[in-house]
Structure formats: C-alpha cells, structure tokens
mmCIF file of C-alpha atoms in Angstrom:
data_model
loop_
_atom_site.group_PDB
_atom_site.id
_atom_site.type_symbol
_atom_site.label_atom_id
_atom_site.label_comp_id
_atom_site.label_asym_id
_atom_site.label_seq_id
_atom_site.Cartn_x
_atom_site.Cartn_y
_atom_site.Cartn_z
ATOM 1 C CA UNK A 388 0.662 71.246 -28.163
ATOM 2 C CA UNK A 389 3.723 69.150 -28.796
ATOM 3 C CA UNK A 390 4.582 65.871 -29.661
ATOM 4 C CA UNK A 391 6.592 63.492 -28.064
ATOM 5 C CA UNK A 392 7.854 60.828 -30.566
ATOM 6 C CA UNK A 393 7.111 60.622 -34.272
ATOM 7 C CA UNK A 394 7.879 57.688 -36.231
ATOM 8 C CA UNK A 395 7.714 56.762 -40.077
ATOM 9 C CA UNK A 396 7.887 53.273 -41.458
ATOM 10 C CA UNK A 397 10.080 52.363 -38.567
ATOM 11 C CA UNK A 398 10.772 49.609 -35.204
ATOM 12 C CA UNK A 399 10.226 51.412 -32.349
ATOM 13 C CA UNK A 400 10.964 49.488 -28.710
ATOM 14 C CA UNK A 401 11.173 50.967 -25.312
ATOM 15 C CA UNK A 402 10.978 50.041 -22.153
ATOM 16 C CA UNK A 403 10.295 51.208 -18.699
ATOM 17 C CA UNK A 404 9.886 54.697 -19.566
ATOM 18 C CA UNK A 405 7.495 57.746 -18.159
ATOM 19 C CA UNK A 406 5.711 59.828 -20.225
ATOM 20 C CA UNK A 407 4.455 63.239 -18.595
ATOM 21 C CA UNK A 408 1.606 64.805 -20.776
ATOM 22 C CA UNK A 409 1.148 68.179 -19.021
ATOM 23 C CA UNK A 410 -1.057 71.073 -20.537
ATOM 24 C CA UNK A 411 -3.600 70.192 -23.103
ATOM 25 C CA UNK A 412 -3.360 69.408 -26.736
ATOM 26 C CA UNK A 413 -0.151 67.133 -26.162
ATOM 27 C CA UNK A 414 0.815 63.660 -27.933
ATOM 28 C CA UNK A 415 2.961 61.189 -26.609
ATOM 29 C CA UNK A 416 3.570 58.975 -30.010
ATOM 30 C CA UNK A 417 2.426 59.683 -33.752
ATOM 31 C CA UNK A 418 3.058 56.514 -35.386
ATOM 32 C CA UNK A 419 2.992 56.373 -39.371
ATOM 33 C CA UNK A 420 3.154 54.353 -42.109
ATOM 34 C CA UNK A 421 3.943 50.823 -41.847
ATOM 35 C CA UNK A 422 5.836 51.433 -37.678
ATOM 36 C CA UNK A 423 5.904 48.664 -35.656
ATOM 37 C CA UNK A 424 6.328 49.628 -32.079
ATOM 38 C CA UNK A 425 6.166 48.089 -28.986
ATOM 39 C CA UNK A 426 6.992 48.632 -25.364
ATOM 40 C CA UNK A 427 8.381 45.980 -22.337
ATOM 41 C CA UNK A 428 9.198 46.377 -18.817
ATOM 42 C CA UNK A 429 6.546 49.349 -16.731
ATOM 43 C CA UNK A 430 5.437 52.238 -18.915
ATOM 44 C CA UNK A 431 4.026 55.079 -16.948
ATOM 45 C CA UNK A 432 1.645 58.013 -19.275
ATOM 46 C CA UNK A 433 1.021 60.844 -16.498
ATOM 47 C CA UNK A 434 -1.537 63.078 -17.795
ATOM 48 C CA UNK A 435 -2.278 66.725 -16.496
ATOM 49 C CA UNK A 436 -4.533 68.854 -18.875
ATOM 50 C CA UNK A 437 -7.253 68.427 -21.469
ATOM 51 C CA UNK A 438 -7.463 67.000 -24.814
ATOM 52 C CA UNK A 439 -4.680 64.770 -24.680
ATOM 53 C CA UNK A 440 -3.903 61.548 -26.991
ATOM 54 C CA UNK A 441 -1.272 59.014 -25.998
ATOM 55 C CA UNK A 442 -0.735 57.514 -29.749
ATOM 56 C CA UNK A 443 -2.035 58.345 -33.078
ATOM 57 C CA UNK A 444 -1.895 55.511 -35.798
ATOM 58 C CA UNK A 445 -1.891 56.029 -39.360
ATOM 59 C CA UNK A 446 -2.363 53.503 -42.169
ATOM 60 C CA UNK A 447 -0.744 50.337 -41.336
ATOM 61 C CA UNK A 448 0.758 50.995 -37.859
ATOM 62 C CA UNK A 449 1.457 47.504 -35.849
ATOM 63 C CA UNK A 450 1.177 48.742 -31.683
ATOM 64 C CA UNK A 451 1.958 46.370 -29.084
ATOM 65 C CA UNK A 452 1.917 48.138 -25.731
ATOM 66 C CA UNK A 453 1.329 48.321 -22.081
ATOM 67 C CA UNK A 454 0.667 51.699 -20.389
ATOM 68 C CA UNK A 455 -0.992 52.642 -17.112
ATOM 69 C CA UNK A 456 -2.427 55.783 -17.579
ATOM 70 C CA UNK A 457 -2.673 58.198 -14.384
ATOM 71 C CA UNK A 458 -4.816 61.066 -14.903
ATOM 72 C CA UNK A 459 -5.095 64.193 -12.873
ATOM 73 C CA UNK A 460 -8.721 65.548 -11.450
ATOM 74 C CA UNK A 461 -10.006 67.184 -14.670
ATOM 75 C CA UNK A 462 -7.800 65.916 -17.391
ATOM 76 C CA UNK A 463 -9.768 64.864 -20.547
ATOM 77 C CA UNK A 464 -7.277 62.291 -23.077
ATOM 78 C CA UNK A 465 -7.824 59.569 -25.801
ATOM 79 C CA UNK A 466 -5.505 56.297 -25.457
ATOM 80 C CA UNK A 467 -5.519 55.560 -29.038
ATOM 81 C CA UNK A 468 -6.280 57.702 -32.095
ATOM 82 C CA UNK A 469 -6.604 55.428 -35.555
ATOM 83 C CA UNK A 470 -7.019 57.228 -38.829
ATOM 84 C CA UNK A 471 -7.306 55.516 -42.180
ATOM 85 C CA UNK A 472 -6.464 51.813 -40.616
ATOM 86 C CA UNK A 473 -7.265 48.529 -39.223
ATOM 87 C CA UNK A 474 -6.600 48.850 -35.380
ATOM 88 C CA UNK A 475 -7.158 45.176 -32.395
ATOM 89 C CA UNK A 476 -6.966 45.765 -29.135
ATOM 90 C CA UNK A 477 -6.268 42.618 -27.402
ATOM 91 C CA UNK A 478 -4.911 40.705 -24.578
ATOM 92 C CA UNK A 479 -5.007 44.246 -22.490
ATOM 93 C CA UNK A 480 -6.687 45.544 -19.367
ATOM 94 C CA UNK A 481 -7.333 49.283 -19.600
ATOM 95 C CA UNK A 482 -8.707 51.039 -16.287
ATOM 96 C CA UNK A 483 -9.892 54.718 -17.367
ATOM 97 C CA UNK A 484 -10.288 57.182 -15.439
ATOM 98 C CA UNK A 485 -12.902 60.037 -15.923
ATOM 99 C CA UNK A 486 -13.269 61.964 -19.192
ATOM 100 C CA UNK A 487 -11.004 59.134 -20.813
ATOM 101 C CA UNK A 488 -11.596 57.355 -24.381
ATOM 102 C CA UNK A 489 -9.611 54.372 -24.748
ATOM 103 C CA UNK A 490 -9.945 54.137 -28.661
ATOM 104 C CA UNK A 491 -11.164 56.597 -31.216
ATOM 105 C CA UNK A 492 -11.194 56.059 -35.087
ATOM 106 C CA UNK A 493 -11.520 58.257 -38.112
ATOM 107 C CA UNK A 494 -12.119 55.815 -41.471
ATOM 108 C CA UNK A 495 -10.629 52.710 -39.311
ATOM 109 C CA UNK A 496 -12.280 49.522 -38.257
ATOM 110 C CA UNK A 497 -11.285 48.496 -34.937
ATOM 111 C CA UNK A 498 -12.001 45.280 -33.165
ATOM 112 C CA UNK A 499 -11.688 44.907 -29.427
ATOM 113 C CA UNK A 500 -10.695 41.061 -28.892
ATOM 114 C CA UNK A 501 -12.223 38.379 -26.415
ATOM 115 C CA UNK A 502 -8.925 38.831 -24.394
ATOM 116 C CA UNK A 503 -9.300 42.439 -23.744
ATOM 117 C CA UNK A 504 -10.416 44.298 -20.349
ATOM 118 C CA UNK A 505 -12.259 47.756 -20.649
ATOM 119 C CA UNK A 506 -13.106 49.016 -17.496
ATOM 120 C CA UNK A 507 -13.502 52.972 -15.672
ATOM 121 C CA UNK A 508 -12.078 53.351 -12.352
ATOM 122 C CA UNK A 509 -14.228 53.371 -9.237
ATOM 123 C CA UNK A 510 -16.478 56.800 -9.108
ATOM 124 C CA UNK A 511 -15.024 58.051 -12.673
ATOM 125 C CA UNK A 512 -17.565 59.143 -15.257
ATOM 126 C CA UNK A 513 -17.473 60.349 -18.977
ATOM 127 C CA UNK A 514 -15.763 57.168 -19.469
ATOM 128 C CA UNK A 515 -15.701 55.880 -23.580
ATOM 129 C CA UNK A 516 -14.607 52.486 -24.724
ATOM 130 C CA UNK A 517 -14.632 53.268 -27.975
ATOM 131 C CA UNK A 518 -16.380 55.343 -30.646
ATOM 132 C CA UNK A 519 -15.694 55.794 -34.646
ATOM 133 C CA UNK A 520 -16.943 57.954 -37.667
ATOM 134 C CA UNK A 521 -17.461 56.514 -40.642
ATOM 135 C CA UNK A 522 -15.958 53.262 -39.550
ATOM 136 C CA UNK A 523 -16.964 49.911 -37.720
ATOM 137 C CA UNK A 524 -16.109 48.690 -33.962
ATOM 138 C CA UNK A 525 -16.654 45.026 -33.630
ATOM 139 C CA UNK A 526 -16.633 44.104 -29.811
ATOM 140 C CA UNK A 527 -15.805 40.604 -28.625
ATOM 141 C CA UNK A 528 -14.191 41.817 -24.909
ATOM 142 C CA UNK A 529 -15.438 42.888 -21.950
ATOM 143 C CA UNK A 530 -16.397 46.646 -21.381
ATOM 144 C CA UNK A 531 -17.781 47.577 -17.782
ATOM 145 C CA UNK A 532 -18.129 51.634 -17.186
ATOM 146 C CA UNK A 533 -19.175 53.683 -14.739
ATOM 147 C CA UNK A 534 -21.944 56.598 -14.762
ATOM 148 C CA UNK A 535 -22.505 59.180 -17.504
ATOM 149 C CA UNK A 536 -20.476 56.652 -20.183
ATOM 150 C CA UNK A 537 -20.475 55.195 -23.071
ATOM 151 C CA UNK A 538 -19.230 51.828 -24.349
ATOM 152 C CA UNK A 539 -19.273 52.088 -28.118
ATOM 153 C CA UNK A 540 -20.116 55.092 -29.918
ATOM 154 C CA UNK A 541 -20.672 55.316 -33.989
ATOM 155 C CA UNK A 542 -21.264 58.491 -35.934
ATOM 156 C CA UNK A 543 -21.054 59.492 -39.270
ATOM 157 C CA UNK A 544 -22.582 56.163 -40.714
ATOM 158 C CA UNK A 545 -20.812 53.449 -38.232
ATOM 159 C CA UNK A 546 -21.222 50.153 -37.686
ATOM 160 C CA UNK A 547 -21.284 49.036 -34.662
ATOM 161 C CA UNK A 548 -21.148 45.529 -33.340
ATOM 162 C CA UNK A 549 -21.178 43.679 -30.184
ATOM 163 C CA UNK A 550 -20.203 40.697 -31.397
ATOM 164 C CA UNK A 551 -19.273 38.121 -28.213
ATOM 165 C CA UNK A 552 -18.258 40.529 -25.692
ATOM 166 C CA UNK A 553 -20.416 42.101 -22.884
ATOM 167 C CA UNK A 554 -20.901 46.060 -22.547
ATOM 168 C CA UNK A 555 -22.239 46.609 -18.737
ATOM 169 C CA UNK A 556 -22.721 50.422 -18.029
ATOM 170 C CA UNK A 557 -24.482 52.357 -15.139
ATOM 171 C CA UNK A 558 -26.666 54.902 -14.692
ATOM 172 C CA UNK A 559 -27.520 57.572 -17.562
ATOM 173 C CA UNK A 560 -25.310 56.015 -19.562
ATOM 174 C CA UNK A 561 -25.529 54.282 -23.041
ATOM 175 C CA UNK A 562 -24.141 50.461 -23.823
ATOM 176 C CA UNK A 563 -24.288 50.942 -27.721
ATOM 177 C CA UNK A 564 -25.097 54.095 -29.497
ATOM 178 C CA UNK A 565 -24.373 54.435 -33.479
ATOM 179 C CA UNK A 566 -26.200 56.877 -36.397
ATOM 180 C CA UNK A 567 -25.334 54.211 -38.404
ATOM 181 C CA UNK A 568 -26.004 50.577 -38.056
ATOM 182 C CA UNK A 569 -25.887 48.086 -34.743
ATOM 183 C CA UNK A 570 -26.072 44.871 -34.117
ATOM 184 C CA UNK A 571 -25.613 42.182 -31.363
ATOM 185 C CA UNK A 572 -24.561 39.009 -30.327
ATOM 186 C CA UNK A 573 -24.823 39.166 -26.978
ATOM 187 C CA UNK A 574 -26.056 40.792 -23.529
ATOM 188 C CA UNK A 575 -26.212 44.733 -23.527
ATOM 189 C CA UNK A 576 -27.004 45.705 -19.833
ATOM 190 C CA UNK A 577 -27.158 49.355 -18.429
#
C-alpha cells in the first residue's frame, strides 16, 4: 500500500535504478500535473504481490521510460495507469508476463504508436495490452499475446481503434473487445 515516488509539476530523471514492488497494492511513481520524467541507463521494476501499478499519470504528465518488468509466479500489476490525460506509448518493447496490463486509462485517450512492441512472455496468460473506460485507444503498433488475453479492452462507452497496427492473440482470447464503439484498419487475428 505505499508509494514510492510522487511528483507535482516537476523534472524527474533517474537512472539505473531497481524498484522492488513487494506485497500488493504498491506504486512505484505517481506522477502529477504537468511532470516530465524520464529514466536512462537499466531500470529494473521487481514485482512480488497483486494489484500493483508501476506509474500513475495525471493530467498532463510527459513519461519517457524504459523498464523491464520481472514478475513473480502469481503477481497481478498494471505498467501504466492514465487518468484525465492524453497518454503515447511509443518506440518501446514491453514483454508481459501473466496477469499483466501494460496500459490502463480512466477519461484518457491513449495511442499506442507504429514503433511500439506489445508482446506476453512465452506460456503467460491474462495478458492486457490495453483497456480504457470512457476513453479511446487508437492502435497503430504491434500487439501479439498469449492465451486467455486481451489486446484492447473498452468499457464504459470506449472507442476503440485499430488503426495500422496488428493485434494477434491465441486461444480463448479476444483481439478487440469495447461496449462502446470499434473500428479497424487492419488485420485482427485470434
């Protein structure tokens, strides 16, 4: 239940750290107002418990970073939490392990960019690339999960777009999934 960094309408830049999230309900970085931060160098997130979130942006947050994420057998976390605020992920690889989200959004659009890499690691399920309520998720990367995922999820009234990307999932799992509106550009396979 506690919180590793908070930051307010500041510059934030580190580099080569390790951050150990271990129980459940822990936060690594709540970043707010108009914080830039960015990491360099080999970041490490170790995660050991449930319900974990590595960063939660609010309002006009700029994040530049580059985790790994290691996960324990039955850890549960969310990469990125965006409330209220325009979030891209870009120019990134993220390999998830099971029960991981890599971007969730409350009232936020978020766009995954051509650039980007969204992929679950071999035999991990429950895997989410990204999912929204009451927002819009416009893919133009790559998204290729395991079993028992899900590679964008809309609730709530969300849009949901795969614009120029490609969303390849396996068995009993769902490319595109929204209560709201979808559309497509391109392939959908799974």
């Amino acid at each position: 239940n506690g919180i590793g960094l908070y930051a307010k309408d500041s510059k934030v830049e580190l580099s080569n750290i390790t951050v150990n999230l271990n129980g459940d309900n822990g936060l690594a970085f709540y970043l707010d107002g108009t914080t830039d931060f960015s990491t360099s160098g080999t970041n490490n997130i170790n995660i050991n418990g449930r319900n974990n979130t590595l960063f939660v942006m609010n309002d006009n947050t700029v994040f530049s970073q580059n985790f790994n994420i290691i996960s324990s057998l039955g850890s549960s976390y969310v990469v990125g939490n965006i409330i209220n605020s325009s979030f891209t992920y870009d120019d990134a690889i993220a390999e998830l392990d099971s029960n991981g989200t890599l971007i969730y959004g409350k009232n936020s659009n978020i766009t995954i960019g051509s650039n980007s890499n969204i992929k679950s690691k071999d035999g991990a399920t429950n895997v989410v690339g990204a999912t929204t309520d009451k927002g819009t998720i416009i893919n133009n990367g790559k998204i290729d999960l395991g079993n028992e995922s899900v590679g964008l999820y809309g609730e709530d009234g969300a849009h949901i777009v795969n614009d120029l990307g490609t969303i390849n999932v396996q068995d009993n799992s769902v490319a595109l999934y929204s209560d709201g509106d979808i559309s497509s550009g391109t392939s959908n396979n799974g």
